DNA sequence: CTGAAAGCGCTAACAT
DNA sequence: ATGTTAGCGCTTTCAG
């Protein structure tokens, strides 16, 4: 069943059918429109999206490229994006890049071939300007996600990482901690860099000397937390608190502390970042929370504006992080 | 840049370009092929998937319809599907149905319009034959997921739920439990029904009388676990162990038990089902594990076979569940 | 208000 | 081995 069949059955031209299909106000009498609508209903005709897309250059489909949907950070984001997309009659094709630039390149190319209208992308490396320029080359609308960017002409939604780092560190300082280890993320990401900035600022404001020896870079993973926390304990590094730059790192920190027979928060205070995978951890984790679902929605909304040529007020939407104090941090007398 | 441009630049017909594009072995000399390839490379030409799909009736895209990607059960599955799809040059469009039949209908219709080659679907209600027949009407290849089905001509991948229910219950019986509450899922799903079957069978084999008073239906949610476990404790229902038919239910059970000041496994033994969101729970949860990632992969592979007209040996692929004994169950003397 | 016809970019049947 | 041509199912311009 195609537009031609419907036209034949309704005794009109395909143009007329197309007009009612697309709700064009002009050029068709109310009765005729109603009649055609009836035929469409009866025949259960659905227009062919490929043919339509071929001429309109629109597919009502966007790409969502993230590192890995099984990383607990992403499902809520994906749901936010998908919900907002569905509301606006868009679909989303999901791509896992595993932080590999080659996979990012590949998917972008494939998505373009398939004619997606735009791409929401959690980019692997927002610090490398050459890579950024290669990816964002103007051939397709792109909204960056999570990882901020050094190019200020790029649409982007993320959280205020610096503020988050500041809030977490400051909380620990207010609780009397002075020796605060910083288990930061990979040194290739701006996200980590910003969180570290916040950490530094909080220290500076409290006149605590910044000690690079207790700042440790690594992946946003449990292993990172285990490795460095073990090191801190084994080498008896003077530290009373740990700012973990992600939940996964914090989980690793917990494990290392517990495996040594130490207690949280009695022996070490710990803060996390993200609030996605720690619902069941004990003691409950004090951490920086970002509104992932809303950020996903916002990313789509930004994309939607782009696609409809409405200039968003701001290219970059920055969400406020929140500090949730739970039971993994305690006051100490230094 | 389209096929015409490339043909012009290479001084050949568009047919020739099409032939090299699609790796057709016949009808082109090696040198010419190489030359055209070079032009394609230089011009960075990428074929238009919409135009291609319009004629081939294939898009190398499938739909993945699940209830909710933020339910921890699905991300690994989605990753399995997407990984297998990517390996075979397919893309997947993600749809959250929230278990709503209307949304399922809607998405199926939309996906068809967009020309996806097939749909992998975790259906909301595999028990309702009319609904099933409406959804699986032969107009598009469908592979059912997770929820088994009463129609045996339908392609389907799921876990042996009955066996899982049996294994969990049997484990508790072997540990000396006789009064085992069964917090089963929604009574609309075959999944629940099968898990309950397994529970019953284990009881029967051990000559323990089946007591419907301690079998409770509810959603696969934390709330269900809390509600019924509270009830069991408050009403002093004689129960020493709980078989929770999902992790979320088990989490609720934990909370209810702890909030009353009771201990696991000292006061109650608890088993879960799924192994997806309980990594951090304490004490660690004894549970039935299903290989979600592999099941996702398998679902795509089945779909891939369907799309390439190779008859899979079996329409239904049933994965074996596994019992992982951790610290939430203990032996008792009854 | 309505319709004929061109064309989106590609594949495939058919010539040569 | 290569090219010509007829669609795929739709939107859109233009004519009436």
XYZ file of C-alpha atoms (C1' of nucleotides) in Angstrom:
700
model
C 0.000 0.000 0.000
C 1.569 3.263 -1.117
C 0.519 6.789 -1.859
C -0.416 5.840 -5.397
C -2.812 3.154 -4.228
C -4.451 5.519 -1.795
C -4.792 8.142 -4.509
C -6.393 5.645 -6.855
C -8.821 4.394 -4.243
C -9.753 7.917 -3.217
C -9.993 9.066 -6.814
C -7.596 11.928 -6.318
C -4.063 12.693 -7.333
C -1.095 11.677 -5.228
C -0.451 15.351 -4.658
C -3.739 15.619 -2.856
C -2.955 12.630 -0.688
C 0.431 14.097 0.090
C -1.260 17.317 1.125
C -3.485 15.680 3.676
C -0.618 13.477 4.832
C 1.422 16.515 5.675
C -1.437 18.603 6.978
C -0.864 21.280 4.400
C -3.519 23.900 5.011
C -3.820 25.168 1.432
C -5.078 23.627 -1.700
C -7.685 21.180 -0.607
C -11.343 21.364 0.308
C -12.411 20.214 3.759
C -14.642 17.442 2.424
C -11.976 16.042 0.181
C -9.474 16.094 3.003
C -11.878 14.264 5.240
C -12.551 11.688 2.581
C -8.902 11.021 1.908
C -8.294 10.761 5.620
C -10.999 8.126 5.756
C -9.387 6.113 2.986
C -6.009 6.366 4.707
C -7.594 5.100 7.878
C -9.348 2.244 6.144
C -6.345 1.096 4.212
C -4.049 1.536 7.190
C -1.683 3.287 4.857
C 1.599 4.538 6.361
C 3.913 6.719 4.299
C 7.331 5.335 3.516
C 9.855 7.215 5.599
C 12.739 6.473 3.277
C 11.048 7.944 0.249
C 9.933 10.882 2.289
C 13.385 11.413 3.754
C 14.950 11.188 0.352
C 13.134 14.292 -0.762
C 12.811 16.243 2.461
C 16.320 15.529 3.731
C 14.824 14.899 7.135
C 14.336 11.598 8.898
C 13.100 12.559 12.362
C 15.870 10.417 13.715
C 18.890 11.431 15.722
C 21.974 9.555 16.827
C 22.986 9.204 20.450
C 26.630 8.327 20.860
C 27.869 7.433 24.299
C 30.760 5.381 25.540
C 28.835 2.445 26.934
C 25.188 2.040 27.840
C 26.092 -0.463 30.540
C 27.981 2.234 32.396
C 25.381 3.276 35.001
C 25.891 6.922 34.177
C 24.214 6.645 30.788
C 20.885 4.833 31.036
C 19.115 7.769 32.669
C 20.584 10.121 30.134
C 19.526 7.873 27.295
C 16.059 7.733 28.736
C 15.933 11.517 29.010
C 16.981 11.868 25.400
C 14.608 9.202 24.186
C 11.643 10.551 26.124
C 12.146 14.043 24.778
C 12.684 12.651 21.293
C 9.530 10.561 21.423
C 7.552 13.587 22.566
C 8.647 15.362 19.412
C 8.199 12.353 17.160
C 11.854 11.623 16.822
C 13.638 8.315 17.161
C 17.104 7.739 18.493
C 19.706 5.312 17.317
C 22.033 4.229 20.043
C 25.781 3.879 19.545
C 28.387 2.662 22.029
C 31.773 4.137 21.260
C 33.725 2.716 24.187
C 35.652 5.979 24.151
C 37.429 4.933 20.986
C 37.977 7.779 18.543
C 37.918 5.401 15.593
C 34.551 4.109 16.612
C 33.351 7.667 17.037
C 34.486 8.519 13.529
C 32.913 5.383 12.172
C 29.541 5.949 13.797
C 29.387 9.549 12.741
C 30.009 8.495 9.184
C 27.408 5.738 9.345
C 24.825 7.976 10.970
C 25.334 10.575 8.269
C 24.845 7.918 5.596
C 21.603 6.928 7.218
C 20.497 10.503 7.169
C 20.014 11.215 10.852
C 19.119 14.843 11.418
C 21.669 15.365 14.164
C 23.889 13.684 16.717
C 24.071 13.957 20.476
C 27.563 12.981 21.399
C 29.473 12.291 24.587
C 32.843 12.881 23.021
C 35.903 10.970 24.174
C 38.287 13.826 24.106
C 37.116 17.397 24.245
C 40.591 18.701 24.913
C 42.118 17.790 21.578
C 41.213 20.669 19.333
C 42.223 18.918 16.111
C 40.065 15.956 16.875
C 37.223 18.227 17.880
C 37.479 20.119 14.618
C 37.485 16.903 12.671
C 34.360 15.626 14.406
C 32.475 18.888 14.417
C 32.999 19.897 10.826
C 29.670 21.570 10.241
C 28.252 18.832 8.021
C 25.733 17.748 10.617
C 24.270 19.365 13.748
C 25.993 18.099 16.857
C 25.230 18.621 20.514
C 28.016 17.672 22.845
C 27.201 16.035 26.097
C 28.833 15.604 29.466
C 32.305 16.454 28.307
C 32.618 20.209 27.932
C 34.630 21.646 25.108
C 37.215 24.264 24.476
C 35.488 25.431 21.314
C 32.906 27.941 22.375
C 30.876 27.817 19.184
C 29.734 24.302 19.908
C 26.397 23.320 21.409
C 26.919 21.529 24.646
C 25.141 20.424 27.782
C 27.056 19.473 30.872
C 27.297 19.939 34.580
C 29.379 22.559 36.329
C 32.230 20.222 37.083
C 34.395 22.802 38.733
C 31.646 23.734 41.103
C 31.029 20.061 41.831
C 34.671 19.515 42.657
C 34.614 22.617 44.788
C 31.483 21.620 46.691
C 32.730 18.142 47.500
C 36.137 19.335 48.625
C 34.718 22.243 50.541
C 32.354 19.945 52.379
C 35.305 17.850 53.512
C 37.205 20.949 54.573
C 34.241 22.179 56.577
C 34.236 18.827 58.291
C 37.775 19.530 59.415
C 39.730 17.595 56.814
C 42.965 19.028 55.514
C 44.652 16.049 53.935
C 42.226 15.222 51.149
C 43.276 12.789 48.456
C 41.886 13.538 44.999
C 41.234 10.509 42.843
C 40.529 12.275 39.611
C 39.490 10.833 36.227
C 41.544 10.391 33.072
C 43.824 13.298 32.298
C 42.550 13.437 28.743
C 39.170 14.831 29.704
C 38.148 18.340 30.451
C 35.648 16.926 32.916
C 38.435 15.713 35.182
C 40.387 18.845 34.726
C 37.468 20.992 35.820
C 36.700 18.841 38.830
C 40.326 19.130 39.830
C 40.114 22.900 39.401
C 37.274 22.968 41.890
C 39.268 20.854 44.285
C 42.194 23.225 44.043
C 40.043 26.283 44.516
C 38.470 24.924 47.671
C 41.891 24.143 49.073
C 43.195 27.573 48.164
C 40.297 29.369 49.789
C 40.945 27.426 52.967
C 44.656 28.115 52.791
C 45.474 24.458 52.546
C 48.540 23.720 50.549
C 47.969 21.815 47.313
C 49.898 18.557 47.394
C 50.260 16.913 43.967
C 51.348 13.702 45.629
C 47.810 12.985 46.744
C 46.211 13.784 43.389
C 45.962 10.662 41.290
C 44.775 10.323 37.708
C 43.091 7.200 36.360
C 40.053 5.866 34.542
C 36.594 6.456 35.970
C 36.621 2.900 37.224
C 36.429 0.785 40.330
C 39.959 -0.462 39.671
C 41.313 3.061 39.854
C 39.748 3.518 43.268
C 41.061 0.217 44.572
C 44.551 0.751 43.258
C 45.118 4.212 44.631
C 43.353 3.687 47.918
C 45.435 0.576 48.512
C 48.478 2.620 47.785
C 47.433 5.331 50.208
C 46.860 2.804 52.966
C 49.865 0.610 52.260
C 52.261 3.489 52.024
C 50.664 5.144 55.034
C 50.182 8.354 53.089
C 48.793 11.016 55.373
C 45.177 11.391 54.284
C 41.929 11.599 56.245
C 39.517 12.006 53.363
C 39.124 11.107 49.712
C 37.406 13.040 46.959
C 36.584 10.461 44.296
C 35.732 12.019 40.949
C 33.222 9.331 40.051
C 30.993 6.798 41.752
C 32.935 3.904 40.318
C 36.135 5.257 41.786
C 34.367 5.727 45.122
C 33.198 2.118 45.038
C 36.787 1.018 44.582
C 37.844 3.247 47.444
C 35.214 1.625 49.663
C 36.455 -1.819 48.775
C 40.083 -0.978 49.465
C 39.249 0.618 52.799
C 37.058 -2.291 53.896
C 39.529 -4.911 52.751
C 42.108 -3.385 55.058
C 39.723 -3.551 57.959
C 39.279 0.206 58.148
C 35.930 1.896 58.494
C 34.062 4.639 56.698
C 33.703 7.382 57.849
C 35.577 6.612 61.065
C 38.963 6.143 59.462
C 38.383 7.846 56.125
C 35.715 10.181 54.858
C 34.776 9.595 51.209
C 32.828 11.618 48.657
C 31.656 10.482 45.228
C 30.450 12.096 42.026
C 27.469 11.209 39.793
C 24.924 9.413 41.989
C 24.123 6.643 39.640
C 25.374 3.326 40.904
C 25.676 3.763 44.629
C 22.097 3.421 45.737
C 22.864 0.342 47.823
C 26.316 1.075 49.105
C 26.938 1.103 52.862
C 27.558 3.453 54.465
C 25.552 5.610 52.079
C 27.800 7.822 50.005
C 28.074 11.574 50.360
C 28.336 12.819 46.821
C 27.872 15.312 44.054
C 24.728 14.649 42.101
C 23.967 15.692 38.565
C 20.465 15.645 37.090
C 21.197 13.086 34.398
C 17.660 12.568 33.139
C 17.035 16.285 32.775
C 20.384 16.709 31.080
C 19.383 14.100 28.526
C 16.110 15.860 27.899
C 17.881 19.177 27.582
C 20.344 17.771 25.095
C 17.501 16.719 22.862
C 15.704 20.018 23.285
C 18.810 21.863 22.244
C 19.104 19.608 19.217
C 15.455 20.148 18.391
C 15.949 23.892 18.395
C 18.960 23.575 16.157
C 16.995 21.477 13.713
C 14.216 24.027 13.611
C 16.540 26.941 13.158
C 15.680 28.592 16.405
C 18.805 29.993 17.921
C 19.102 28.832 21.509
C 19.929 31.675 23.848
C 23.075 29.958 24.968
C 25.208 27.462 23.156
C 26.229 25.863 26.388
C 23.741 24.705 28.981
C 25.384 24.144 32.332
C 23.522 22.302 35.034
C 24.116 22.933 38.696
C 25.522 20.026 40.647
C 24.119 19.209 44.040
C 25.839 18.044 47.182
C 24.020 15.291 49.020
C 25.491 14.656 52.425
C 25.026 11.082 53.508
C 26.978 8.865 55.875
C 30.404 8.491 54.337
C 31.812 11.733 55.679
C 32.269 12.867 59.271
C 33.613 15.810 61.200
C 37.075 15.449 62.622
C 39.285 17.572 64.802
C 42.435 18.163 62.992
C 28.527 14.639 -3.566
C 26.419 11.832 -4.985
C 26.853 8.820 -7.190
C 26.376 10.929 -10.283
C 29.190 13.274 -9.342
C 31.513 10.392 -8.681
C 30.599 8.814 -12.014
C 31.282 12.057 -13.832
C 34.629 12.593 -12.140
C 35.668 9.009 -12.778
C 34.389 9.106 -16.338
C 32.218 6.058 -15.892
C 28.514 5.377 -15.611
C 26.723 5.429 -12.299
C 26.141 1.709 -12.689
C 29.868 1.151 -12.577
C 30.169 3.225 -9.446
C 27.288 1.324 -7.933
C 29.058 -1.923 -8.748
C 32.205 -1.017 -6.896
C 30.175 0.464 -4.074
C 28.443 -2.840 -3.534
C 31.446 -5.031 -4.237
C 29.734 -6.734 -7.112
C 32.249 -9.195 -8.502
C 31.036 -9.182 -12.108
C 31.065 -6.627 -14.802
C 34.049 -4.468 -14.055
C 37.733 -4.684 -14.752
C 40.163 -4.624 -11.832
C 41.838 -1.412 -12.950
C 38.593 0.434 -13.376
C 37.419 -0.745 -9.990
C 40.621 0.450 -8.415
C 40.341 3.802 -10.134
C 36.758 4.347 -9.050
C 37.703 3.352 -5.538
C 40.384 5.998 -5.618
C 37.927 8.669 -6.711
C 35.515 7.612 -3.989
C 38.309 7.894 -1.476
C 39.385 11.300 -2.726
C 35.939 12.756 -2.832
C 35.010 11.170 0.494
C 31.802 10.125 -1.140
C 29.339 8.186 1.025
C 26.257 6.643 -0.526
C 22.904 7.915 0.607
C 21.318 5.265 2.771
C 17.808 6.517 2.194
C 18.021 6.259 -1.571
C 19.646 2.890 -1.250
C 17.060 1.645 1.214
C 14.265 2.894 -0.987
C 15.257 0.484 -3.707
C 16.699 -2.417 -1.732
C 14.060 -2.404 0.965
C 16.830 -2.846 3.484
C 18.211 -0.287 5.911
C 20.664 -2.260 8.042
C 18.836 -0.911 11.022
C 16.807 -2.767 13.593
C 14.573 -1.606 16.404
C 15.135 -2.571 20.017
C 12.031 -2.149 22.108
C 12.357 -2.568 25.851
C 10.369 -1.273 28.766
C 12.898 1.161 30.164
C 16.630 1.497 29.595
C 17.086 2.874 33.109
C 15.907 -0.421 34.544
C 19.255 -2.079 35.347
C 18.183 -5.276 33.632
C 18.370 -3.743 30.169
C 21.636 -1.887 29.652
C 23.688 -5.058 29.337
C 21.168 -6.523 26.981
C 21.155 -3.371 24.903
C 24.914 -3.486 24.773
C 24.856 -7.110 23.674
C 22.418 -6.289 20.918
C 24.289 -3.213 19.825
C 27.681 -4.908 19.828
C 26.420 -7.778 17.709
C 24.632 -5.328 15.436
C 27.709 -3.172 14.984
C 29.754 -6.254 14.135
C 27.368 -6.944 11.300
C 27.079 -3.317 10.214
C 23.655 -2.793 11.655
C 22.398 0.052 13.770
C 19.818 -0.110 16.471
C 17.136 2.372 17.329
C 16.201 2.295 20.960
C 12.610 2.526 22.164
C 11.324 2.659 25.735
C 7.819 1.279 25.931
C 7.315 1.486 29.692
C 5.290 -1.709 29.332
C 2.486 0.231 27.707
C 0.793 -1.671 24.895
C -0.153 1.570 23.166
C 3.425 2.669 23.121
C 4.424 -0.704 21.793
C 1.907 -0.403 18.987
C 3.017 3.103 18.252
C 6.702 2.269 18.084
C 6.154 -0.748 15.912
C 4.228 1.398 13.482
C 6.879 4.112 13.500
C 9.723 1.651 13.092
C 7.982 0.098 10.122
C 7.551 3.518 8.538
C 11.245 4.129 8.954
C 11.974 0.868 7.256
C 13.834 -1.006 9.969
C 14.621 -4.535 8.872
C 13.359 -6.137 12.062
C 12.473 -5.574 15.685
C 13.803 -7.117 18.872
C 11.048 -6.758 21.379
C 10.647 -7.328 25.101
C 6.894 -7.592 24.930
C 4.719 -6.401 27.777
C 2.297 -9.241 27.728
C 3.160 -12.556 26.151
C 0.170 -14.245 27.697
C -2.505 -12.370 25.792
C -2.798 -14.255 22.542
C -4.894 -11.604 20.809
C -2.394 -8.924 21.581
C 0.425 -11.179 20.506
C -1.255 -11.878 17.208
C -1.812 -8.199 16.638
C 1.840 -7.364 17.280
C 3.327 -10.297 15.432
C 1.334 -10.073 12.241
C 4.005 -11.204 9.845
C 4.605 -7.790 8.304
C 8.042 -7.472 9.868
C 10.516 -9.934 11.407
C 10.283 -9.923 15.168
C 12.423 -11.588 17.792
C 10.875 -11.690 21.214
C 13.050 -11.180 24.212
C 12.968 -12.026 27.887
C 9.273 -12.680 28.010
C 8.556 -16.107 26.537
C 5.463 -16.648 24.488
C 2.663 -19.077 24.099
C 2.875 -18.967 20.326
C 5.472 -21.504 19.325
C 6.042 -20.171 15.823
C 7.635 -17.029 17.178
C 11.354 -16.377 17.431
C 12.312 -15.835 21.007
C 15.295 -15.718 23.342
C 14.866 -16.025 27.052
C 16.097 -17.722 30.148
C 14.711 -20.934 31.574
C 12.598 -19.210 34.166
C 11.097 -22.349 35.557
C 14.494 -23.832 36.142
C 15.640 -20.590 37.757
C 12.690 -20.620 40.113
C 13.377 -24.247 40.840
C 17.071 -23.732 41.534
C 16.534 -20.827 43.905
C 13.798 -22.598 45.825
C 15.661 -25.865 45.889
C 18.729 -24.152 47.271
C 16.662 -22.799 50.147
C 15.126 -26.208 50.763
C 18.550 -27.814 50.838
C 19.501 -25.266 53.438
C 16.677 -26.576 55.568
C 13.995 -24.001 54.831
C 10.413 -25.152 54.556
C 8.463 -21.945 54.912
C 9.607 -20.046 51.837
C 7.723 -16.937 50.798
C 7.515 -16.369 47.066
C 7.463 -12.721 46.005
C 6.652 -13.240 42.382
C 6.329 -10.670 39.567
C 3.242 -9.336 37.851
C 0.627 -11.957 37.151
C 0.324 -10.779 33.555
C 3.689 -12.163 32.530
C 4.665 -15.640 31.551
C 8.048 -14.967 33.120
C 6.518 -14.800 36.588
C 4.314 -17.735 35.927
C 7.259 -19.896 34.949
C 9.349 -18.848 37.909
C 6.426 -19.724 40.131
C 6.165 -23.105 38.412
C 9.762 -23.792 39.341
C 9.080 -22.763 42.908
C 6.134 -25.138 43.072
C 8.054 -28.000 41.557
C 10.870 -27.685 44.056
C 8.385 -27.698 46.910
C 6.577 -30.698 45.492
C 9.740 -32.717 45.101
C 10.596 -32.016 48.715
C 7.091 -32.884 49.834
C 6.523 -29.435 51.200
C 2.974 -28.285 51.001
C 2.319 -25.363 48.677
C 0.836 -22.486 50.623
C -0.753 -19.806 48.421
C -0.836 -17.452 51.390
C 2.878 -16.885 51.131
C 2.913 -16.378 47.365
C 2.516 -12.715 46.537
C 2.162 -11.075 43.128
C 3.403 -7.593 42.374
C 5.509 -5.472 40.034
C 9.211 -6.254 39.647
C 9.949 -3.345 41.948
C 11.541 -2.401 45.213
C 8.151 -1.292 46.506
C 6.737 -4.757 46.007
C 9.522 -6.208 48.123
C 9.097 -3.664 50.880
C 5.342 -3.979 51.014
C 5.124 -7.738 51.231
C 8.114 -8.236 53.490
C 6.689 -5.666 55.879
C 3.454 -7.567 55.811
C 5.209 -10.858 56.527
C 7.038 -9.384 59.485
C 4.182 -7.319 60.860
C 1.674 -10.109 60.647
C 4.236 -12.568 61.981
C 3.656 -14.880 59.047
C 5.655 -18.040 59.530
C 8.471 -17.734 57.006
C 12.211 -18.353 57.267
C 13.221 -17.582 53.714
C 12.150 -15.464 50.763
C 12.441 -16.218 47.074
C 12.292 -12.844 45.365
C 11.593 -13.106 41.648
C 13.718 -10.081 40.767
C 16.611 -8.112 42.174
C 14.492 -5.069 42.720
C 12.062 -7.072 44.809
C 15.011 -8.501 46.754
C 16.305 -5.013 47.442
C 12.925 -4.096 48.873
C 12.967 -7.237 50.999
C 16.377 -6.276 52.355
C 15.147 -2.835 53.271
C 12.070 -4.131 55.040
C 14.071 -6.688 56.993
C 16.718 -4.188 58.021
C 14.211 -1.522 58.946
C 12.675 -3.919 61.431
C 16.062 -4.575 62.961
C 16.245 -8.122 61.683
C 19.316 -9.584 60.061
C 20.090 -11.388 56.821
C 20.687 -14.317 56.705
C 20.342 -14.827 60.473
C 16.646 -14.097 60.646
C 15.682 -14.519 57.007
C 17.409 -16.084 54.051
C 16.823 -14.225 50.789
C 17.398 -15.115 47.143
C 17.166 -12.794 44.151
C 16.833 -13.124 40.393
C 18.728 -11.314 37.592
C 22.063 -10.192 39.031
C 22.030 -6.746 37.648
C 21.652 -4.150 40.348
C 22.855 -5.858 43.464
C 26.608 -5.627 43.091
C 26.959 -3.511 46.207
C 24.289 -4.902 48.456
C 25.254 -6.236 51.881
C 25.192 -9.024 52.695
C 25.891 -10.102 49.128
C 22.816 -11.634 47.532
C 22.437 -15.289 46.671
C 20.662 -15.282 43.362
C 19.755 -16.649 39.981
C 21.890 -15.135 37.292
C 21.066 -14.849 33.617
C 23.675 -14.035 30.976
C 22.111 -10.780 29.855
C 24.863 -9.601 27.542
C 25.013 -12.920 25.708
C 21.252 -12.998 25.471
C 21.314 -9.619 23.795
C 23.920 -10.821 21.345
C 21.941 -13.953 20.656
C 18.790 -11.981 20.016
C 20.563 -10.028 17.326
C 22.132 -13.132 15.847
C 18.729 -14.736 15.593
C 17.419 -11.632 13.896
C 20.380 -11.602 11.556
C 19.652 -15.141 10.488
C 16.032 -14.313 9.901
C 16.994 -11.374 7.740
C 19.296 -13.531 5.686
C 16.782 -16.276 5.244
C 18.773 -18.869 7.101
C 16.411 -20.925 9.181
C 17.650 -21.044 12.766
C 17.627 -24.571 14.100
C 15.333 -23.570 16.904
C 12.834 -20.763 17.055
C 13.332 -20.425 20.754
C 16.738 -20.045 22.344
C 16.632 -20.762 26.032
C 19.558 -19.816 28.204
C 20.445 -21.713 31.330
C 20.179 -19.751 34.546
C 22.893 -20.050 37.136
C 22.681 -20.128 40.889
C 25.298 -18.042 42.630
C 25.383 -18.703 46.343
C 26.526 -15.688 48.269
C 25.885 -14.541 51.823
C 22.157 -13.919 52.023
C 21.186 -17.531 52.643
C 22.159 -19.837 55.477
C 21.495 -23.357 56.662
C 18.947 -23.774 59.385
C 17.667 -26.692 61.397
C 13.997 -26.844 60.919
C -8.757 23.860 -5.399
C -6.472 20.221 -7.960
C -3.194 17.563 -10.703
C 0.862 16.521 -13.929
C 5.440 15.958 -13.833
C 10.152 16.456 -12.271
C 13.424 14.639 -9.326
C 15.569 13.086 -4.518
C 20.050 9.176 -5.053
C 20.283 4.847 -5.627
C 19.898 -0.384 -7.617
C 18.980 -3.734 -11.055
C 17.182 -5.434 -15.278
C 18.330 -5.136 -19.723
C 21.032 -3.698 -23.727
C 25.128 -3.336 -26.142
C 32.922 -5.208 -19.454
C 30.148 -1.183 -19.448
C 26.152 1.809 -19.973
C 21.053 3.147 -20.502
C 17.026 3.287 -18.297
C 13.180 2.319 -15.392
C 11.649 2.629 -11.172
C 11.645 2.705 -5.472
C 7.584 6.201 -2.899
C 7.459 10.389 -1.841
C 7.404 16.043 -1.985
C 7.188 20.112 -4.512
C 7.014 23.237 -8.306
C 4.341 24.742 -11.695
C 0.280 24.927 -14.628
C -4.447 25.042 -15.047
